[in-house]
Amino acid sequence: MSRRGLAAVSSVLDQAASSATNILVLVLAARLSSASGFADFSMVYVTFTVLLGLNMAYVGQTVVLEKDEDRLGAVCRSGLAFTGAASAAAGAALAVVGLAVPGAGGWAFLSLGLVLPLVLLQDGLRYCFSALRVPERALAADALRLVCVVAALLLQPEGASAGRLVLVWGVSALPALALGLWLLRPYVRGSAADLRPYLRRGHLGQRFVVEFAVGNGSSQLAVLGLGLFATPLAVGALRGATTLFGPLNVLFNSANAFGPPVVGRASGKRGVVRLTAATGGVLAALGAGWGAVLYALPDGVGRQLLGDTWAAASALLPATGAQYAVMGLGTCALLTLRVLNPKATLSLQVVFSLLSVALLLGGYAVAGVTGAAWGLAAGSALKAAAAWLRVSRVPARAPEPPVTTAA
């Protein structure tokens, strides 16, 4: 296998390992917790997911876009230094919130504040290894992370509190963080960290944060808000249902990561659309099929996966399956625009991500958590339809190179 092929395989496997870690953490937490305990854990984990995405957008994407090989060591060291400082500040704020919130939920947020720098630094190493074109090193660290977190959670007693599970989950990142830093050391030796670029107005990551906020973070924050004004059990049910679709997230993320260079080689608009439409059809069929398989699971098997949360989550599977089916189509529509007209995606993300939030909250007001799940599905369907409509209006010309560096 060529070096390029090995790097691509390592990147896909690393994404799979990272996604599997997130899936298994939620599955094991659901099995160990009561329904209310998993709801508390889910609230904290949604918060972590938002912070993780913000760090990926502000730091990670700017690191991987660095093309000057002579500066890669300094860029990686600077990115990790900023991540460490920013995560320590965010962790301190979460700890204060945790002390102010009464009950088990407050202790869970306090625990997240204590371990946040560990987990964000460990994840940030992935982008450094990607920029350095050694994804196999990221794979080694993330595989160790997967083994450690599963082993640590399996040792916890049934009925463990959300705060204890969060602490165990966070501390279990230490071996992978240590390995990752050791593997990175040869590339950053002698380089100096510089935090000033991250603090300047117009930093490239600011654009990516906007795209993340409207494209991904808005729905996560909406789910989190649902638990604040309605019931935390709704968060647990929605989170449990989407957790079961984790394998599809691996495929969607891989399409976003490796799609533009591959699709960009197609011949003209017709070739690009033919390739992405076929891929979208496959992803949609997989989403619908996976949803049908999960819906047909016996209750005993479902409870082995999600514990007490299965009863509420299983009722949402038809809606979540429909959402993931149309997300497959939408992912490939946005990928098409990324190649043909890169500037067309931000407005779509803004309008239809906010619409999805409105449909989620409106659905909950009308039909409870089931209505919220169908609201998310409707929002994803409308975004996919609008994206393909925008594709149809792009003039038939040779695709532009993917643009990801606009400040």
Coordinates of C-alpha atoms in Angstrom, one line a residue:
M1 CA 0.0 0.0 0.0
S2 CA 1.3 3.5 -0.9
R3 CA 2.1 6.1 1.8
R4 CA -1.0 8.1 0.7
G5 CA -3.2 5.1 0.9
L6 CA -1.9 4.1 4.3
A7 CA -2.6 7.7 5.5
A8 CA -6.2 7.6 4.2
V9 CA -6.9 4.3 5.9
S10 CA -5.3 5.4 9.1
S11 CA -7.4 8.6 9.1
V12 CA -10.6 6.6 8.5
L13 CA -9.7 4.2 11.3
D14 CA -8.8 7.0 13.6
Q15 CA -12.2 8.7 13.0
A16 CA -13.8 5.3 13.6
A17 CA -11.9 4.9 16.9
S18 CA -12.8 8.4 18.1
S19 CA -16.5 7.9 17.2
A20 CA -16.5 4.4 18.8
T21 CA -15.2 5.9 22.0
N22 CA -18.1 8.4 22.1
I23 CA -20.6 5.8 21.3
L24 CA -19.4 3.3 23.9
V25 CA -19.1 6.0 26.6
L26 CA -22.8 6.8 26.2
V27 CA -23.8 3.1 25.9
L28 CA -21.9 2.1 29.0
A29 CA -23.1 5.2 31.0
A30 CA -26.7 4.3 30.0
R31 CA -26.2 0.7 31.2
L32 CA -24.7 1.8 34.5
S33 CA -27.1 4.6 35.3
S34 CA -30.8 5.0 36.1
A35 CA -32.8 6.9 33.5
S36 CA -32.5 10.1 35.6
G37 CA -28.8 9.5 36.1
F38 CA -28.2 9.1 32.4
A39 CA -30.2 12.2 31.8
D40 CA -27.7 14.1 34.0
F41 CA -24.8 12.5 32.3
S42 CA -26.3 13.4 28.9
M43 CA -26.6 17.0 29.8
V44 CA -23.0 17.1 30.7
Y45 CA -21.9 15.2 27.6
V46 CA -23.9 17.5 25.3
T47 CA -22.0 20.4 26.9
F48 CA -18.7 18.7 26.3
T49 CA -19.7 17.9 22.7
V50 CA -20.4 21.6 22.1
L51 CA -17.0 22.6 23.6
L52 CA -15.2 19.9 21.7
G53 CA -16.7 21.2 18.4
L54 CA -15.8 24.8 19.2
N55 CA -12.2 23.8 19.9
M56 CA -12.1 21.8 16.7
A57 CA -13.4 24.7 14.7
Y58 CA -11.3 27.4 16.3
V59 CA -8.0 25.5 16.7
G60 CA -8.2 22.2 14.9
Q61 CA -9.2 23.3 11.5
T62 CA -6.7 26.1 11.4
V63 CA -3.9 23.7 12.4
V64 CA -4.7 21.2 9.6
L65 CA -4.8 24.0 7.0
E66 CA -1.2 25.0 7.6
K67 CA 0.8 24.3 4.5
D68 CA 4.2 25.6 5.4
E69 CA 6.0 22.5 6.6
D70 CA 8.7 24.6 8.3
R71 CA 6.1 26.1 10.6
L72 CA 4.1 22.9 11.4
G73 CA 6.0 22.2 14.6
A74 CA 5.4 25.7 16.0
V75 CA 1.7 25.7 14.8
C76 CA 1.1 22.4 16.6
R77 CA 2.7 23.5 19.8
S78 CA 0.8 26.8 19.7
G79 CA -2.5 25.1 19.0
L80 CA -2.1 22.8 21.9
A81 CA -0.9 25.6 24.2
F82 CA -4.0 27.6 23.3
T83 CA -6.3 24.6 23.8
G84 CA -4.8 24.0 27.2
A85 CA -5.2 27.6 28.3
A86 CA -8.7 27.9 26.9
S87 CA -9.9 24.6 28.3
A88 CA -8.6 25.4 31.7
A89 CA -10.5 28.7 31.7
A90 CA -13.7 27.0 30.4
G91 CA -13.2 24.2 33.0
A92 CA -13.0 26.7 35.8
A93 CA -16.2 28.3 34.7
L94 CA -17.9 24.9 34.5
A95 CA -16.7 24.1 38.0
V96 CA -18.2 27.3 39.3
V97 CA -21.5 26.4 37.6
G98 CA -21.4 23.0 39.1
L99 CA -20.9 24.3 42.6
A100 CA -23.9 26.6 42.0
V101 CA -26.3 24.0 40.7
P102 CA -27.7 21.7 43.4
G103 CA -27.9 18.0 43.3
A104 CA -26.3 15.3 41.1
G105 CA -26.4 17.5 38.0
G106 CA -24.2 20.1 39.7
W107 CA -21.6 17.5 40.7
A108 CA -21.5 16.2 37.1
F109 CA -20.7 19.7 35.7
L110 CA -18.1 20.2 38.4
S111 CA -16.5 16.9 37.3
L112 CA -16.5 18.0 33.7
G113 CA -14.7 21.2 34.7
L114 CA -12.0 19.3 36.4
V115 CA -11.3 16.9 33.5
L116 CA -12.0 19.2 30.5
P117 CA -8.3 20.2 29.8
L118 CA -7.3 16.5 29.7
V119 CA -10.0 15.4 27.1
L120 CA -9.7 18.5 24.9
L121 CA -5.9 18.3 24.8
Q122 CA -6.0 14.6 23.9
D123 CA -8.5 15.2 21.1
G124 CA -6.4 18.2 19.8
L125 CA -3.5 15.9 19.2
R126 CA -5.5 14.4 16.3
Y127 CA -5.3 17.6 14.3
C128 CA -1.6 18.0 14.9
F129 CA -0.9 14.5 13.6
S130 CA -3.2 15.1 10.6
A131 CA -1.3 18.3 9.7
L132 CA 2.0 16.5 10.1
R133 CA 0.7 13.8 7.8
V134 CA 1.2 11.0 10.3
P135 CA -2.4 9.9 11.1
E136 CA -1.2 6.5 12.2
R137 CA 0.2 8.2 15.3
A138 CA -3.3 9.7 16.0
L139 CA -4.7 6.2 15.5
A140 CA -2.3 4.7 18.1
A141 CA -3.3 7.3 20.7
D142 CA -7.0 7.1 20.0
A143 CA -7.0 3.3 20.1
L144 CA -5.4 3.5 23.5
R145 CA -8.0 6.0 24.6
L146 CA -10.8 3.7 23.5
V147 CA -9.3 0.7 25.4
C148 CA -8.7 2.8 28.6
V149 CA -12.1 4.4 28.7
V150 CA -14.0 1.2 28.1
A151 CA -12.0 -0.7 30.7
A152 CA -12.4 2.1 33.3
L153 CA -16.2 2.4 32.8
L154 CA -16.6 -1.4 32.9
L155 CA -15.1 -1.4 36.4
Q156 CA -17.7 1.0 37.8
P157 CA -20.6 -0.3 39.9
E158 CA -24.1 -0.3 38.6
G159 CA -25.9 2.9 39.7
A160 CA -22.7 5.0 39.7
S161 CA -23.5 8.7 39.8
A162 CA -23.1 10.9 36.8
G163 CA -20.3 12.9 38.4
R164 CA -18.3 9.7 39.1
L165 CA -18.8 8.5 35.5
V166 CA -17.6 11.9 34.2
L167 CA -14.5 11.8 36.4
V168 CA -13.6 8.3 35.3
W169 CA -14.2 9.1 31.7
G170 CA -12.0 12.2 31.8
V171 CA -9.1 10.7 33.9
S172 CA -9.0 7.7 31.6
A173 CA -7.7 10.0 28.8
L174 CA -4.4 10.4 30.6
P175 CA -2.6 7.4 29.1
A176 CA -3.6 8.4 25.5
L177 CA -2.6 12.0 26.2
A178 CA 0.8 10.9 27.5
L179 CA 1.3 8.6 24.5
G180 CA 0.2 11.3 22.0
L181 CA 2.5 13.9 23.5
W182 CA 5.4 11.5 23.3
L183 CA 4.7 10.7 19.7
L184 CA 4.4 14.4 18.9
R185 CA 7.6 15.4 20.7
P186 CA 10.0 14.8 17.7
Y187 CA 8.0 17.2 15.5
V188 CA 7.7 20.1 18.0
R189 CA 11.2 19.9 19.6
G190 CA 12.8 23.3 19.5
S191 CA 9.6 25.1 18.4
A192 CA 8.1 28.0 20.4
A193 CA 4.4 28.4 21.2
D194 CA 2.7 31.7 20.1
L195 CA -0.8 32.3 21.3
R196 CA -1.1 35.8 19.7
P197 CA -2.6 34.6 16.4
Y198 CA -5.5 33.0 18.2
L199 CA -6.3 36.3 20.0
R200 CA -6.3 38.5 17.0
R201 CA -9.4 39.8 15.3
G202 CA -10.0 38.1 12.0
H203 CA -8.4 34.8 13.1
L204 CA -9.4 32.1 10.6
G205 CA -11.0 30.0 13.3
Q206 CA -13.6 32.6 13.9
R207 CA -15.2 31.8 10.6
F208 CA -15.2 28.1 11.3
V209 CA -16.7 28.7 14.7
V210 CA -19.7 30.5 13.1
E211 CA -20.1 27.6 10.7
F212 CA -20.0 25.1 13.5
A213 CA -22.3 27.1 15.7
V214 CA -25.1 27.2 13.1
G215 CA -24.4 23.8 11.5
N216 CA -23.8 21.6 14.6
G217 CA -23.8 23.5 17.8
S218 CA -27.3 25.0 17.5
S219 CA -29.0 21.6 17.6
Q220 CA -26.8 20.4 20.5
L221 CA -27.6 23.6 22.4
A222 CA -31.3 23.2 21.6
V223 CA -31.3 19.6 23.0
L224 CA -29.5 21.0 26.1
G225 CA -32.0 23.8 26.4
L226 CA -34.9 21.3 26.1
G227 CA -33.7 19.7 29.3
L228 CA -33.6 23.1 31.1
F229 CA -37.2 24.2 30.4
A230 CA -38.8 20.8 30.0
T231 CA -37.3 17.7 31.5
P232 CA -33.8 16.2 31.5
L233 CA -35.4 12.8 30.6
A234 CA -36.1 14.2 27.1
V235 CA -32.4 14.9 26.7
G236 CA -31.5 11.3 27.7
A237 CA -34.1 9.9 25.3
L238 CA -32.9 12.0 22.3
R239 CA -29.2 11.4 23.1
G240 CA -29.8 7.6 23.6
A241 CA -31.6 7.3 20.2
T242 CA -28.9 9.3 18.3
T243 CA -26.1 7.3 20.0
L244 CA -27.3 4.1 18.3
F245 CA -26.7 5.8 14.9
G246 CA -23.1 6.5 15.8
P247 CA -21.7 4.2 13.0
L248 CA -23.3 6.5 10.4
N249 CA -21.7 9.5 11.9
V250 CA -18.3 7.9 11.1
L251 CA -19.4 7.6 7.4
F252 CA -20.7 11.2 7.3
N253 CA -17.5 12.5 8.9
S254 CA -15.3 10.5 6.5
A255 CA -17.3 11.8 3.5
N256 CA -16.7 15.4 4.7
A257 CA -13.0 14.8 5.4
F258 CA -12.1 12.9 2.2
G259 CA -14.8 13.9 -0.2
P260 CA -13.7 17.2 -1.7
P261 CA -10.4 16.0 -3.1
V262 CA -12.0 12.9 -4.6
V263 CA -15.1 14.7 -5.9
G264 CA -13.0 17.5 -7.3
R265 CA -11.4 15.1 -9.8
A266 CA -14.8 14.4 -11.4
S267 CA -15.4 15.8 -14.9
G268 CA -17.5 19.0 -14.7
K269 CA -20.7 19.7 -12.8
R270 CA -22.4 16.6 -14.3
G271 CA -19.6 14.3 -13.1
V272 CA -19.6 15.8 -9.6
V273 CA -23.3 15.6 -9.2
R274 CA -23.5 12.1 -10.5
L275 CA -20.9 10.9 -8.0
T276 CA -22.3 12.8 -5.0
A277 CA -25.9 11.9 -5.7
A278 CA -25.0 8.2 -5.9
T279 CA -23.1 8.5 -2.7
G280 CA -26.0 10.3 -1.1
G281 CA -28.4 7.6 -2.1
V282 CA -26.2 4.9 -0.6
L283 CA -25.9 6.9 2.7
A284 CA -29.7 7.5 2.8
A285 CA -30.4 3.8 2.3
L286 CA -27.9 2.9 5.0
G287 CA -29.6 5.4 7.4
A288 CA -33.1 4.0 6.7
G289 CA -31.9 0.4 6.9
W290 CA -30.0 0.9 10.1
G291 CA -33.0 2.6 11.7
A292 CA -35.2 -0.4 10.6
V293 CA -32.7 -2.9 12.2
L294 CA -32.7 -0.9 15.5
Y295 CA -36.4 -0.6 15.6
A296 CA -36.8 -4.4 15.1
L297 CA -34.5 -5.2 18.1
P298 CA -36.1 -7.1 20.9
D299 CA -36.5 -5.1 24.1
G300 CA -34.0 -7.4 25.9
V301 CA -31.3 -6.5 23.4
G302 CA -32.2 -2.9 23.5
R303 CA -31.9 -2.8 27.3
Q304 CA -28.5 -4.4 27.0
L305 CA -27.5 -1.4 24.9
L306 CA -29.1 1.5 26.7
G307 CA -30.3 0.2 30.0
D308 CA -33.4 2.0 31.4
T309 CA -33.1 4.6 28.7
W310 CA -34.1 2.1 26.0
A311 CA -37.8 2.4 26.7
A312 CA -37.9 6.1 25.9
A313 CA -35.2 6.0 23.2
S314 CA -36.8 3.2 21.2
A315 CA -40.0 5.2 20.6
L316 CA -37.8 7.8 18.8
L317 CA -36.1 5.4 16.4
P318 CA -38.5 5.9 13.4
A319 CA -38.0 9.6 13.6
T320 CA -34.2 9.4 14.1
G321 CA -33.9 6.8 11.3
A322 CA -35.7 9.2 9.0
Q323 CA -33.4 12.0 10.1
Y324 CA -30.3 10.1 9.4
A325 CA -31.6 9.0 6.0
V326 CA -32.1 12.6 4.8
M327 CA -28.9 13.6 6.5
G328 CA -27.1 11.3 4.1
L329 CA -28.6 13.2 1.2
G330 CA -27.9 16.5 2.8
T331 CA -24.3 15.7 3.6
C332 CA -23.6 14.9 -0.1
A333 CA -25.5 18.0 -1.3
L334 CA -23.3 20.2 0.9
L335 CA -20.3 18.3 -0.3
T336 CA -21.3 19.1 -3.9
L337 CA -21.6 22.8 -3.1
R338 CA -18.2 22.7 -1.3
V339 CA -16.7 21.6 -4.6
L340 CA -18.8 23.6 -7.1
N341 CA -19.5 26.8 -5.1
P342 CA -17.9 26.9 -1.7
K343 CA -19.4 30.2 -0.7
A344 CA -22.9 28.9 -1.0
T345 CA -22.8 26.7 2.1
L346 CA -22.7 29.2 5.0
S347 CA -26.1 30.8 4.3
L348 CA -27.7 27.3 4.0
Q349 CA -26.2 26.3 7.3
V350 CA -27.4 29.5 9.1
V351 CA -31.0 29.4 7.8
F352 CA -31.8 25.7 8.0
S353 CA -29.9 24.9 11.2
L354 CA -31.9 27.6 13.0
L355 CA -35.0 26.3 11.3
S356 CA -34.2 22.8 12.7
V357 CA -33.9 24.2 16.2
A358 CA -37.3 25.9 15.8
L359 CA -38.8 22.7 14.5
L360 CA -37.3 20.7 17.4
L361 CA -38.7 23.1 20.1
G362 CA -42.0 23.4 18.2
G363 CA -42.3 19.7 17.9
Y364 CA -41.7 19.2 21.6
A365 CA -44.4 21.8 22.4
V366 CA -46.9 19.9 20.2
A367 CA -46.1 16.3 20.8
G368 CA -43.5 16.0 23.4
V369 CA -40.1 14.3 22.9
T370 CA -41.4 12.3 19.9
G371 CA -42.5 15.6 18.2
A372 CA -39.0 17.0 18.9
A373 CA -37.4 14.1 17.2
W374 CA -39.7 14.5 14.2
G375 CA -38.9 18.2 14.2
L376 CA -35.2 17.4 13.8
A377 CA -36.0 15.0 11.0
A378 CA -38.1 17.6 9.2
G379 CA -35.3 20.2 9.6
S380 CA -32.7 17.9 8.1
A381 CA -35.0 17.1 5.2
L382 CA -35.6 20.7 4.4
K383 CA -31.9 21.5 4.6
A384 CA -31.2 18.6 2.2
A385 CA -33.8 19.7 -0.3
A386 CA -32.6 23.3 -0.2
A387 CA -29.0 22.2 -0.7
W388 CA -29.8 20.1 -3.8
L389 CA -31.9 23.0 -5.1
R390 CA -28.9 25.2 -4.8
V391 CA -26.8 22.6 -6.6
S392 CA -29.2 22.7 -9.5
R393 CA -28.7 26.4 -9.8
V394 CA -24.9 26.3 -10.0
P395 CA -23.7 27.0 -13.5
A396 CA -22.4 24.0 -15.4
R397 CA -18.6 24.7 -15.3
A398 CA -15.5 23.0 -14.1
P399 CA -15.5 22.7 -10.2
E400 CA -13.6 25.3 -8.2
P401 CA -11.0 24.0 -5.8
P402 CA -12.4 23.6 -2.3
V403 CA -12.1 26.8 -0.3
T404 CA -11.7 26.4 3.5
T405 CA -9.3 29.1 4.3
A406 CA -11.3 32.3 4.0
A407 CA -10.9 34.4 7.0

